[in-house]
Coordinates of C-alpha atoms in Angstrom, one line a residue:
Chain A
X1 CA -17.9 89.6 -15.7
X2 CA -15.4 90.1 -18.5
X3 CA -15.7 87.2 -20.9
X4 CA -13.3 85.9 -23.6
X5 CA -15.2 83.8 -26.1
X6 CA -13.5 81.0 -28.0
X7 CA -15.6 79.9 -30.9
X8 CA -17.8 81.6 -33.5
X9 CA -20.5 79.1 -34.3
X10 CA -24.1 78.9 -33.2
X11 CA -23.4 78.3 -29.6
X12 CA -20.7 81.0 -29.3
X13 CA -22.9 83.5 -31.1
X14 CA -26.1 82.9 -29.2
X15 CA -24.3 82.7 -25.8
X16 CA -22.3 85.8 -26.7
X17 CA -25.6 87.7 -27.3
X18 CA -27.1 86.4 -24.1
X19 CA -24.1 87.4 -22.0
X20 CA -23.9 90.8 -23.5
X21 CA -27.6 91.4 -23.0
X22 CA -27.2 90.4 -19.3
X23 CA -24.8 93.3 -18.9
X24 CA -21.5 91.5 -18.9
X25 CA -18.6 92.5 -21.1
X26 CA -17.3 90.4 -23.9
X27 CA -13.6 91.3 -24.3
X28 CA -12.6 89.3 -27.3
X29 CA -13.7 86.6 -29.8
X30 CA -11.2 84.0 -30.8
X31 CA -11.8 81.6 -33.8
X32 CA -9.4 79.7 -36.0
X33 CA -11.3 81.2 -38.9
X34 CA -10.5 84.9 -38.9
X35 CA -13.5 86.0 -41.0
X36 CA -15.9 84.2 -38.5
X37 CA -14.0 85.8 -35.6
X38 CA -14.5 89.2 -37.1
X39 CA -18.2 88.8 -37.8
X40 CA -18.9 87.8 -34.2
X41 CA -16.5 90.3 -32.7
X42 CA -18.2 93.0 -34.7
X43 CA -21.6 91.9 -33.6
X44 CA -20.6 91.8 -29.9
X45 CA -18.6 95.1 -30.2
X46 CA -15.3 93.6 -29.1
X47 CA -12.0 92.7 -30.6
X48 CA -11.3 89.5 -32.4
X49 CA -8.3 87.3 -33.2
X50 CA -7.4 84.0 -34.9
X51 CA -4.0 84.0 -33.2
X52 CA -4.3 82.0 -29.9
X53 CA -1.1 83.8 -28.8
X54 CA -3.0 87.1 -28.8
X55 CA -5.7 86.0 -26.4
X56 CA -6.5 88.7 -23.9
X57 CA -5.1 87.7 -20.5
X58 CA -7.3 89.5 -18.1
X59 CA -10.7 87.8 -18.7
X60 CA -12.7 86.6 -15.7
X61 CA -14.1 83.7 -17.7
X62 CA -12.9 81.9 -20.9
X63 CA -15.8 80.3 -22.6
X64 CA -14.8 77.6 -25.0
X65 CA -17.8 77.1 -27.4
X66 CA -16.2 74.9 -30.1
X67 CA -17.0 71.6 -31.9
X68 CA -16.5 68.4 -29.8
X69 CA -13.5 67.2 -31.9
X70 CA -11.6 70.5 -31.4
X71 CA -12.5 70.5 -27.7
X72 CA -11.1 67.0 -27.2
X73 CA -7.7 68.4 -28.2
X74 CA -8.0 71.7 -26.4
X75 CA -5.1 71.0 -24.0
X76 CA -2.8 71.0 -27.0
X77 CA -3.4 74.6 -27.9
X78 CA -4.9 76.4 -24.8
X79 CA -3.2 77.1 -21.5
X80 CA -4.8 79.5 -19.1
X81 CA -3.0 79.0 -15.8
X82 CA -5.6 79.7 -13.1
X83 CA -8.1 81.5 -15.2
X84 CA -11.6 80.2 -15.0
X85 CA -12.5 78.3 -18.2
X86 CA -15.7 76.5 -19.2
X87 CA -16.8 74.5 -22.2
X88 CA -20.3 74.2 -23.6
X89 CA -20.5 70.6 -24.7
X90 CA -23.1 68.1 -23.6
X91 CA -21.2 64.9 -24.3
X92 CA -17.6 65.9 -23.2
X93 CA -16.3 65.5 -19.7
X94 CA -15.3 68.7 -17.8
X95 CA -11.9 66.9 -17.3
X96 CA -10.9 67.7 -20.8
X97 CA -10.1 71.1 -19.4
X98 CA -7.9 69.7 -16.6
X99 CA -4.6 70.6 -18.3
X100 CA -5.9 73.9 -19.5
X101 CA -6.4 75.6 -16.1
X102 CA -6.6 74.9 -12.4
X103 CA -10.2 76.3 -12.5
X104 CA -12.6 74.9 -14.9
X105 CA -16.2 73.8 -15.5
X106 CA -19.1 73.5 -17.9
X107 CA -21.9 75.7 -19.1
X108 CA -24.0 73.5 -21.3
X109 CA -27.1 75.0 -23.0
X110 CA -29.8 72.3 -23.3
X111 CA -31.3 73.9 -26.3
X112 CA -30.9 73.9 -30.1
X113 CA -29.2 77.2 -30.7
X114 CA -29.2 78.8 -34.1
X115 CA -27.7 82.2 -34.7
X116 CA -30.2 82.9 -37.5
X117 CA -33.1 82.5 -34.9
X118 CA -33.9 85.9 -33.6
X119 CA -36.9 84.9 -31.5
X120 CA -34.7 83.4 -28.9
X121 CA -36.1 80.3 -27.2
X122 CA -35.8 79.7 -23.4
X123 CA -32.5 78.1 -22.7
X124 CA -32.0 75.8 -19.7
X125 CA -28.3 75.4 -18.7
X126 CA -26.5 72.5 -17.0
X127 CA -23.5 73.8 -15.1
X128 CA -20.6 72.2 -13.3
X129 CA -17.2 73.2 -11.8
X130 CA -14.1 71.3 -10.7
X131 CA -14.6 72.7 -7.2
X132 CA -17.7 73.8 -5.2
X133 CA -16.4 77.4 -5.4
X134 CA -16.1 77.3 -9.2
X135 CA -19.5 75.7 -9.5
X136 CA -21.0 78.5 -7.5
X137 CA -19.1 81.1 -9.6
X138 CA -20.4 79.6 -12.8
X139 CA -24.0 79.1 -11.7
X140 CA -24.2 82.6 -10.3
X141 CA -22.9 83.9 -13.7
X142 CA -25.4 81.7 -15.7
X143 CA -28.3 82.8 -13.5
X144 CA -27.8 86.3 -14.8
X145 CA -29.0 85.3 -18.3
X146 CA -31.2 82.2 -17.7
X147 CA -33.8 81.3 -15.1
X148 CA -33.3 77.6 -15.8
X149 CA -29.8 76.8 -14.5
X150 CA -29.1 73.5 -12.7
X151 CA -26.0 71.8 -11.5
X152 CA -25.2 68.5 -13.3
X153 CA -22.1 66.4 -13.2
X154 CA -20.5 64.8 -16.3
X155 CA -22.7 61.7 -16.0
X156 CA -26.0 63.6 -15.6
X157 CA -25.1 66.0 -18.4
X158 CA -24.2 63.0 -20.7
X159 CA -27.6 61.5 -20.0
X160 CA -29.5 64.6 -20.6
X161 CA -27.6 65.2 -23.8
X162 CA -28.6 61.8 -25.1
X163 CA -32.2 62.5 -24.2
X164 CA -31.9 65.8 -26.1
X165 CA -30.7 63.9 -29.2
X166 CA -33.7 61.7 -28.9
X167 CA -36.3 64.4 -28.5
X168 CA -34.8 66.9 -30.9
X169 CA -32.6 65.3 -33.6
X170 CA -34.9 62.3 -34.0
X171 CA -38.2 64.2 -34.1
X172 CA -36.7 66.7 -36.5
X173 CA -35.7 63.8 -38.8
X174 CA -39.3 62.5 -38.6
X175 CA -40.5 65.9 -39.7
X176 CA -38.2 65.9 -42.6
X177 CA -39.3 62.4 -43.8
X178 CA -42.9 63.3 -43.3
X179 CA -42.5 66.5 -45.3
X180 CA -41.0 64.7 -48.2
X181 CA -43.8 62.1 -48.1
X182 CA -46.4 64.9 -48.2
X183 CA -44.6 66.7 -51.0
X184 CA -44.5 63.5 -53.1
X185 CA -48.3 63.0 -52.6
X186 CA -49.1 66.7 -53.1
X187 CA -50.6 67.3 -49.8
X188 CA -49.7 70.3 -47.7
X189 CA -47.2 69.5 -44.9
X190 CA -48.0 72.9 -43.3
X191 CA -51.4 71.6 -42.3
X192 CA -49.5 69.4 -39.7
X193 CA -47.8 72.4 -38.0
X194 CA -50.6 72.9 -35.4
X195 CA -50.5 69.2 -34.5
X196 CA -46.7 69.3 -34.2
X197 CA -46.8 72.3 -32.0
X198 CA -49.6 70.8 -29.8
X199 CA -47.7 67.5 -29.5
X200 CA -44.8 69.4 -27.9
X201 CA -46.6 72.0 -25.8
X202 CA -49.2 69.8 -24.2
X203 CA -46.5 67.8 -22.4
X204 CA -46.7 70.4 -19.7
X205 CA -50.3 69.5 -19.0
X206 CA -50.6 65.7 -19.3
X207 CA -48.7 62.6 -18.4
X208 CA -46.9 61.6 -21.7
X209 CA -48.3 58.0 -21.5
X210 CA -51.9 59.3 -21.6
X211 CA -51.1 61.3 -24.7
X212 CA -50.2 58.2 -26.8
X213 CA -52.7 57.6 -29.5
X214 CA -52.6 56.1 -33.0
X215 CA -52.9 52.7 -34.6
X216 CA -49.9 51.1 -32.8
X217 CA -51.1 52.0 -29.3
X218 CA -54.6 50.6 -30.0
X219 CA -53.2 47.6 -31.9
X220 CA -55.2 48.6 -35.0
X221 CA -53.7 46.0 -37.3
X222 CA -55.9 47.0 -40.3
X223 CA -54.5 50.6 -40.3
X224 CA -50.9 49.5 -39.5
X225 CA -51.0 47.1 -42.4
X226 CA -52.4 49.7 -44.8
X227 CA -49.9 52.3 -43.7
X228 CA -47.0 50.0 -44.2
X229 CA -48.2 49.4 -47.7
X230 CA -48.3 53.2 -48.3
X231 CA -44.6 53.3 -47.3
X232 CA -43.2 50.6 -49.7
X233 CA -41.3 53.3 -51.7
X234 CA -40.0 54.8 -48.5
X235 CA -37.6 52.3 -47.0
X236 CA -36.2 54.6 -44.2
X237 CA -39.7 55.7 -43.1
X238 CA -41.1 52.1 -43.4
X239 CA -38.3 50.8 -41.3
X240 CA -38.9 53.5 -38.7
X241 CA -42.7 52.8 -38.8
X242 CA -42.1 49.2 -38.0
X243 CA -39.6 49.9 -35.3
X244 CA -41.9 52.4 -33.7
X245 CA -45.0 50.2 -34.0
X246 CA -43.2 47.3 -32.2
X247 CA -41.9 49.7 -29.5
X248 CA -45.3 51.3 -28.9
X249 CA -47.0 47.9 -28.8
X250 CA -44.5 46.9 -26.1
X251 CA -45.7 49.8 -24.1
X252 CA -49.4 49.1 -24.5
X253 CA -49.5 45.3 -24.6
X254 CA -52.9 44.7 -23.1
X255 CA -55.0 47.2 -25.0
X256 CA -57.4 45.5 -27.5
X257 CA -58.5 47.1 -30.8
Chain B
X1 CA -77.0 74.4 -38.7
X2 CA -78.7 71.8 -36.6
X3 CA -76.3 69.0 -35.8
X4 CA -77.0 65.4 -34.6
X5 CA -73.7 64.1 -33.1
X6 CA -73.0 60.4 -33.1
X7 CA -70.2 59.5 -30.7
X8 CA -69.1 60.6 -27.3
X9 CA -65.3 60.3 -27.3
X10 CA -62.6 62.9 -27.7
X11 CA -63.4 63.8 -31.3
X12 CA -67.2 64.0 -30.7
X13 CA -66.7 66.1 -27.5
X14 CA -64.2 68.6 -28.9
X15 CA -66.1 69.0 -32.2
X16 CA -69.4 69.4 -30.3
X17 CA -67.9 72.2 -28.3
X18 CA -66.5 73.9 -31.4
X19 CA -69.8 73.6 -33.2
X20 CA -71.7 75.0 -30.3
X21 CA -69.3 77.9 -29.8
X22 CA -69.6 78.8 -33.5
X23 CA -73.4 79.4 -32.9
X24 CA -74.8 76.2 -34.4
X25 CA -77.3 74.0 -32.6
X26 CA -76.5 70.5 -31.4
X27 CA -79.8 68.7 -31.3
X28 CA -78.8 65.4 -29.9
X29 CA -75.9 63.1 -28.9
X30 CA -76.1 59.4 -29.7
X31 CA -73.7 56.9 -28.2
X32 CA -73.9 53.2 -27.6
X33 CA -72.9 53.9 -24.1
X34 CA -75.8 55.7 -22.4
X35 CA -73.7 57.2 -19.6
X36 CA -71.3 58.7 -22.1
X37 CA -74.2 60.0 -24.2
X38 CA -75.7 61.7 -21.2
X39 CA -72.4 63.4 -20.1
X40 CA -71.8 64.9 -23.5
X41 CA -75.5 65.7 -24.1
X42 CA -75.6 67.6 -20.7
X43 CA -72.4 69.4 -21.6
X44 CA -73.8 70.5 -25.0
X45 CA -77.2 71.3 -23.5
X46 CA -79.1 68.9 -25.7
X47 CA -80.9 65.6 -25.5
X48 CA -79.1 62.2 -25.7
X49 CA -79.9 58.6 -26.6
X50 CA -78.4 55.2 -26.8
X51 CA -81.2 54.0 -29.0
X52 CA -80.5 54.5 -32.7
X53 CA -84.2 54.2 -33.4
X54 CA -84.7 57.4 -31.4
X55 CA -82.4 59.5 -33.5
X56 CA -83.9 62.9 -34.2
X57 CA -84.9 63.0 -37.9
X58 CA -84.7 66.8 -38.7
X59 CA -81.0 67.4 -38.3
X60 CA -79.2 69.3 -41.1
X61 CA -76.0 67.4 -40.6
X62 CA -75.3 64.0 -38.9
X63 CA -71.8 63.9 -37.7
X64 CA -70.4 60.4 -37.1
X65 CA -67.4 60.7 -34.7
X66 CA -66.8 57.1 -33.7
X67 CA -63.9 54.6 -33.6
X68 CA -62.7 53.3 -37.0
X69 CA -63.9 49.7 -36.4
X70 CA -67.5 50.9 -35.5
X71 CA -67.4 53.2 -38.5
X72 CA -66.5 50.4 -40.9
X73 CA -69.8 48.7 -40.0
X74 CA -71.9 51.9 -40.0
X75 CA -74.1 50.8 -42.9
X76 CA -75.4 48.0 -40.7
X77 CA -77.0 50.2 -38.1
X78 CA -77.4 53.7 -39.6
X79 CA -79.8 54.7 -42.5
X80 CA -80.4 58.4 -43.1
X81 CA -82.0 58.6 -46.5
X82 CA -81.0 61.9 -48.0
X83 CA -79.8 63.5 -44.8
X84 CA -76.2 65.0 -45.0
X85 CA -73.9 62.8 -43.0
X86 CA -70.1 63.1 -42.4
X87 CA -67.5 61.0 -40.6
X88 CA -64.4 62.3 -38.9
X89 CA -61.8 59.5 -39.6
X90 CA -58.5 60.1 -41.3
X91 CA -57.9 56.6 -42.6
X92 CA -61.4 55.6 -43.7
X93 CA -62.9 56.3 -47.2
X94 CA -65.9 58.5 -47.4
X95 CA -67.5 55.7 -49.4
X96 CA -68.2 53.9 -46.1
X97 CA -71.2 56.2 -45.9
X98 CA -72.5 55.3 -49.4
X99 CA -75.2 53.0 -48.0
X100 CA -76.1 55.4 -45.2
X101 CA -77.3 58.4 -47.2
X102 CA -77.4 59.9 -50.7
X103 CA -75.5 62.9 -49.3
X104 CA -72.2 62.3 -47.4
X105 CA -68.7 63.5 -46.8
X106 CA -65.9 63.8 -44.3
X107 CA -64.9 66.3 -41.7
X108 CA -61.5 65.2 -40.5
X109 CA -59.7 67.2 -37.8
X110 CA -56.0 67.0 -38.3
X111 CA -55.2 67.4 -34.7
X112 CA -54.8 65.4 -31.5
X113 CA -58.1 66.1 -29.7
X114 CA -58.5 65.5 -26.0
X115 CA -61.6 66.4 -24.1
X116 CA -59.6 67.2 -21.0
X117 CA -57.5 69.8 -22.9
X118 CA -59.2 73.1 -22.2
X119 CA -56.7 75.3 -23.9
X120 CA -57.9 74.2 -27.3
X121 CA -55.2 74.0 -30.0
X122 CA -55.8 75.3 -33.5
X123 CA -57.5 72.5 -35.6
X124 CA -57.0 72.2 -39.3
X125 CA -59.8 70.2 -41.1
X126 CA -59.7 68.1 -44.2
X127 CA -63.2 68.0 -45.8
X128 CA -64.7 66.1 -48.6
X129 CA -68.2 65.4 -50.1
X130 CA -69.7 62.9 -52.5
X131 CA -70.8 65.8 -54.8
X132 CA -69.4 69.3 -55.3
X133 CA -72.5 70.7 -53.7
X134 CA -72.0 68.6 -50.6
X135 CA -68.3 69.5 -50.4
X136 CA -69.3 73.2 -50.5
X137 CA -72.0 72.7 -47.9
X138 CA -69.5 71.0 -45.6
X139 CA -66.6 73.3 -46.1
X140 CA -68.8 76.4 -45.5
X141 CA -70.0 74.8 -42.2
X142 CA -66.4 73.9 -41.1
X143 CA -65.2 77.4 -41.9
X144 CA -67.5 78.8 -39.3
X145 CA -65.3 77.2 -36.6
X146 CA -61.9 76.7 -38.1
X147 CA -59.8 79.0 -40.3
X148 CA -57.8 76.1 -41.6
X149 CA -60.2 74.0 -43.7
X150 CA -59.0 72.4 -46.9
X151 CA -60.7 70.0 -49.4
X152 CA -58.9 66.7 -49.6
X153 CA -60.1 63.5 -51.2
X154 CA -59.8 60.0 -49.6
X155 CA -56.3 59.5 -51.0
X156 CA -54.9 62.9 -49.8
X157 CA -56.6 62.5 -46.4
X158 CA -55.1 59.0 -46.0
X159 CA -51.6 60.4 -46.7
X160 CA -51.9 63.3 -44.3
X161 CA -53.3 60.9 -41.7
X162 CA -50.2 58.7 -42.0
X163 CA -48.0 61.8 -41.8
X164 CA -49.9 62.8 -38.7
X165 CA -49.1 59.4 -37.1
X166 CA -45.5 60.0 -37.9
X167 CA -45.2 63.5 -36.5
X168 CA -47.5 63.0 -33.5
X169 CA -47.6 59.3 -32.4
X170 CA -44.0 58.6 -33.0
X171 CA -42.6 61.8 -31.5
X172 CA -44.8 61.3 -28.4
X173 CA -43.4 57.8 -28.0
X174 CA -39.9 59.2 -28.2
X175 CA -40.8 61.6 -25.4
X176 CA -42.1 58.7 -23.3
X177 CA -38.9 56.7 -23.8
X178 CA -36.7 59.7 -23.1
X179 CA -38.7 60.5 -19.9
X180 CA -38.1 57.0 -18.6
X181 CA -34.5 57.1 -19.4
X182 CA -34.2 60.4 -17.5
X183 CA -36.1 59.1 -14.5
X184 CA -33.8 56.1 -14.4
X185 CA -30.8 58.3 -14.3
X186 CA -32.2 60.8 -11.9
X187 CA -32.1 63.8 -14.3
X188 CA -35.0 66.2 -14.8
X189 CA -36.9 65.4 -18.0
X190 CA -38.7 68.8 -17.6
X191 CA -35.4 70.6 -18.5
X192 CA -36.0 69.2 -22.0
X193 CA -39.4 70.9 -22.4
X194 CA -38.1 74.2 -23.9
X195 CA -36.1 72.2 -26.4
X196 CA -39.1 70.1 -27.3
X197 CA -41.2 73.2 -27.8
X198 CA -38.6 74.9 -29.9
X199 CA -38.1 71.8 -32.1
X200 CA -41.8 72.1 -33.1
X201 CA -42.4 75.8 -33.3
X202 CA -39.3 76.7 -35.3
X203 CA -40.5 74.7 -38.3
X204 CA -42.4 77.8 -39.3
X205 CA -39.2 79.8 -39.7
X206 CA -36.6 77.4 -41.1
X207 CA -36.3 74.7 -43.8
X208 CA -36.5 71.4 -41.8
X209 CA -33.3 70.1 -43.4
X210 CA -31.3 73.1 -42.1
X211 CA -32.5 72.3 -38.5
X212 CA -31.0 68.8 -38.4
X213 CA -28.2 68.7 -35.9
X214 CA -26.7 66.0 -33.7
X215 CA -24.1 63.2 -33.9
X216 CA -25.8 61.3 -36.8
X217 CA -26.0 64.3 -39.1
X218 CA -22.4 65.2 -38.6
X219 CA -21.3 61.5 -38.6
X220 CA -19.8 61.9 -35.1
X221 CA -18.9 58.2 -34.6
X222 CA -17.4 58.7 -31.2
X223 CA -20.6 60.1 -29.7
X224 CA -22.8 57.6 -31.6
X225 CA -20.8 54.8 -30.2
X226 CA -20.8 56.2 -26.7
X227 CA -24.6 56.8 -26.8
X228 CA -25.3 53.3 -28.0
X229 CA -23.4 52.0 -25.1
X230 CA -25.5 54.1 -22.7
X231 CA -28.6 52.4 -24.2
X232 CA -27.6 48.7 -23.6
X233 CA -30.3 48.3 -21.0
X234 CA -32.9 50.0 -23.3
X235 CA -33.5 47.7 -26.2
X236 CA -36.4 49.6 -27.7
X237 CA -34.6 52.9 -27.5
X238 CA -31.3 51.4 -28.7
X239 CA -33.1 49.9 -31.7
X240 CA -34.7 53.3 -32.5
X241 CA -31.4 55.0 -32.0
X242 CA -29.7 52.8 -34.6
X243 CA -32.6 53.0 -37.0
X244 CA -32.6 56.8 -36.8
X245 CA -28.8 57.1 -37.0
X246 CA -28.8 55.1 -40.3
X247 CA -31.7 57.1 -41.7
X248 CA -30.2 60.4 -40.8
X249 CA -26.8 59.4 -42.2
X250 CA -28.6 58.5 -45.5
X251 CA -29.9 62.1 -45.6
X252 CA -26.5 63.7 -44.9
X253 CA -24.1 61.3 -46.6
X254 CA -21.4 63.7 -47.7
X255 CA -20.9 65.6 -44.4
X256 CA -17.5 64.9 -42.7
X257 CA -17.0 64.9 -39.0

């Protein structure tokens, strides 16, 4: 397919690379920021523009990979007639494209995409279309560059997006707070990397509930009390520690020490 | 070295296997529970006992891999004279062994060990001894089965143990809550596994702070508000969502939408 790519951030860049690698043609990169448009256009060996009036008109698919706030106003600056258009956002309805074209849908990558990351992770996609035909067109396209493509409507995508915030954004924040705590106490955070990796990868082999260990799940009040004392100078971490301890205890109410 | 292993749980089992594989000899397994002692003794091809009076006296190292509460009372039931003894706990001082033997220390695996897990993860160890000679003896031993052994005193080990609780127990609890949320809304939690794996493994390649994305870090109040509404029936998760959002905002105060 011939793709026109709108956007020049992490999602646009990583999707552009995947699309190109799968043998499709990227015709043009559009971005409000001309320098960014040029960088990505050059990388994908295609033209670029920051003038929406110069958008190439013969694309097979217009892929809108821009920030949510810009996407929510897309009908004010993008009109594509009958051209197939898809956005890439997890928390925005496909209907935001309703005024943009008669044919629209969503290609949402359920992964944290970073253009600097050259060892590309596996990327599942949630796809949707405003008609069964468009859904089929879109999923057939996505399947050429990902073996994990599933159809999901706005509601399902919104729920998976929230779950992604929980398992990615929140855990990453825990890593950041733990790293600072280790630095302050002159212990090597990197020693935790094998544990962090194991915590994620073993989910494929065990029920998550069985994997819960630690002072809260065994109601070890001595350790909980001692660890809360160690966190007096870390109000954010202490607050999270308490919230987690209560939540974990709720899940494991009957377990004694 | 000739090892006498006290304990029969996850830590004792996994360490026993590692020790055996490194070419050491496990002489005996002791456990209060005879059935458990037998299972592990059989697996490690050595004798077993649940009678502390029958402990073999010619071991080079007595490894005490038991629950914290039992460990805190160890001096009441274990006396080893000058025999080298080490416990495996993260949050317990090495001094708990002071009355047990003249020579003691710690061999703490900074990993979540599960005997059912046959694809054994990399295990860093924090080691300590009551004298420089004992520390050297212990680290030389540990180095035969792990390439990640570091000396850490009680204080450092205590801090890394708390950090381990944060990066393992808390993230695992987030996975559990997210899985339930997905099941309730009939979306496939397994689609999140590549993201979960990527969230952990990429820490080797990027500063953690740079990896923070999501509504809280970009102060996207619209999405935060919508996601809080999606969590009204999930008080634990909603509470965590709010606590994380405040904590992440504190870290990224100056970033606009």
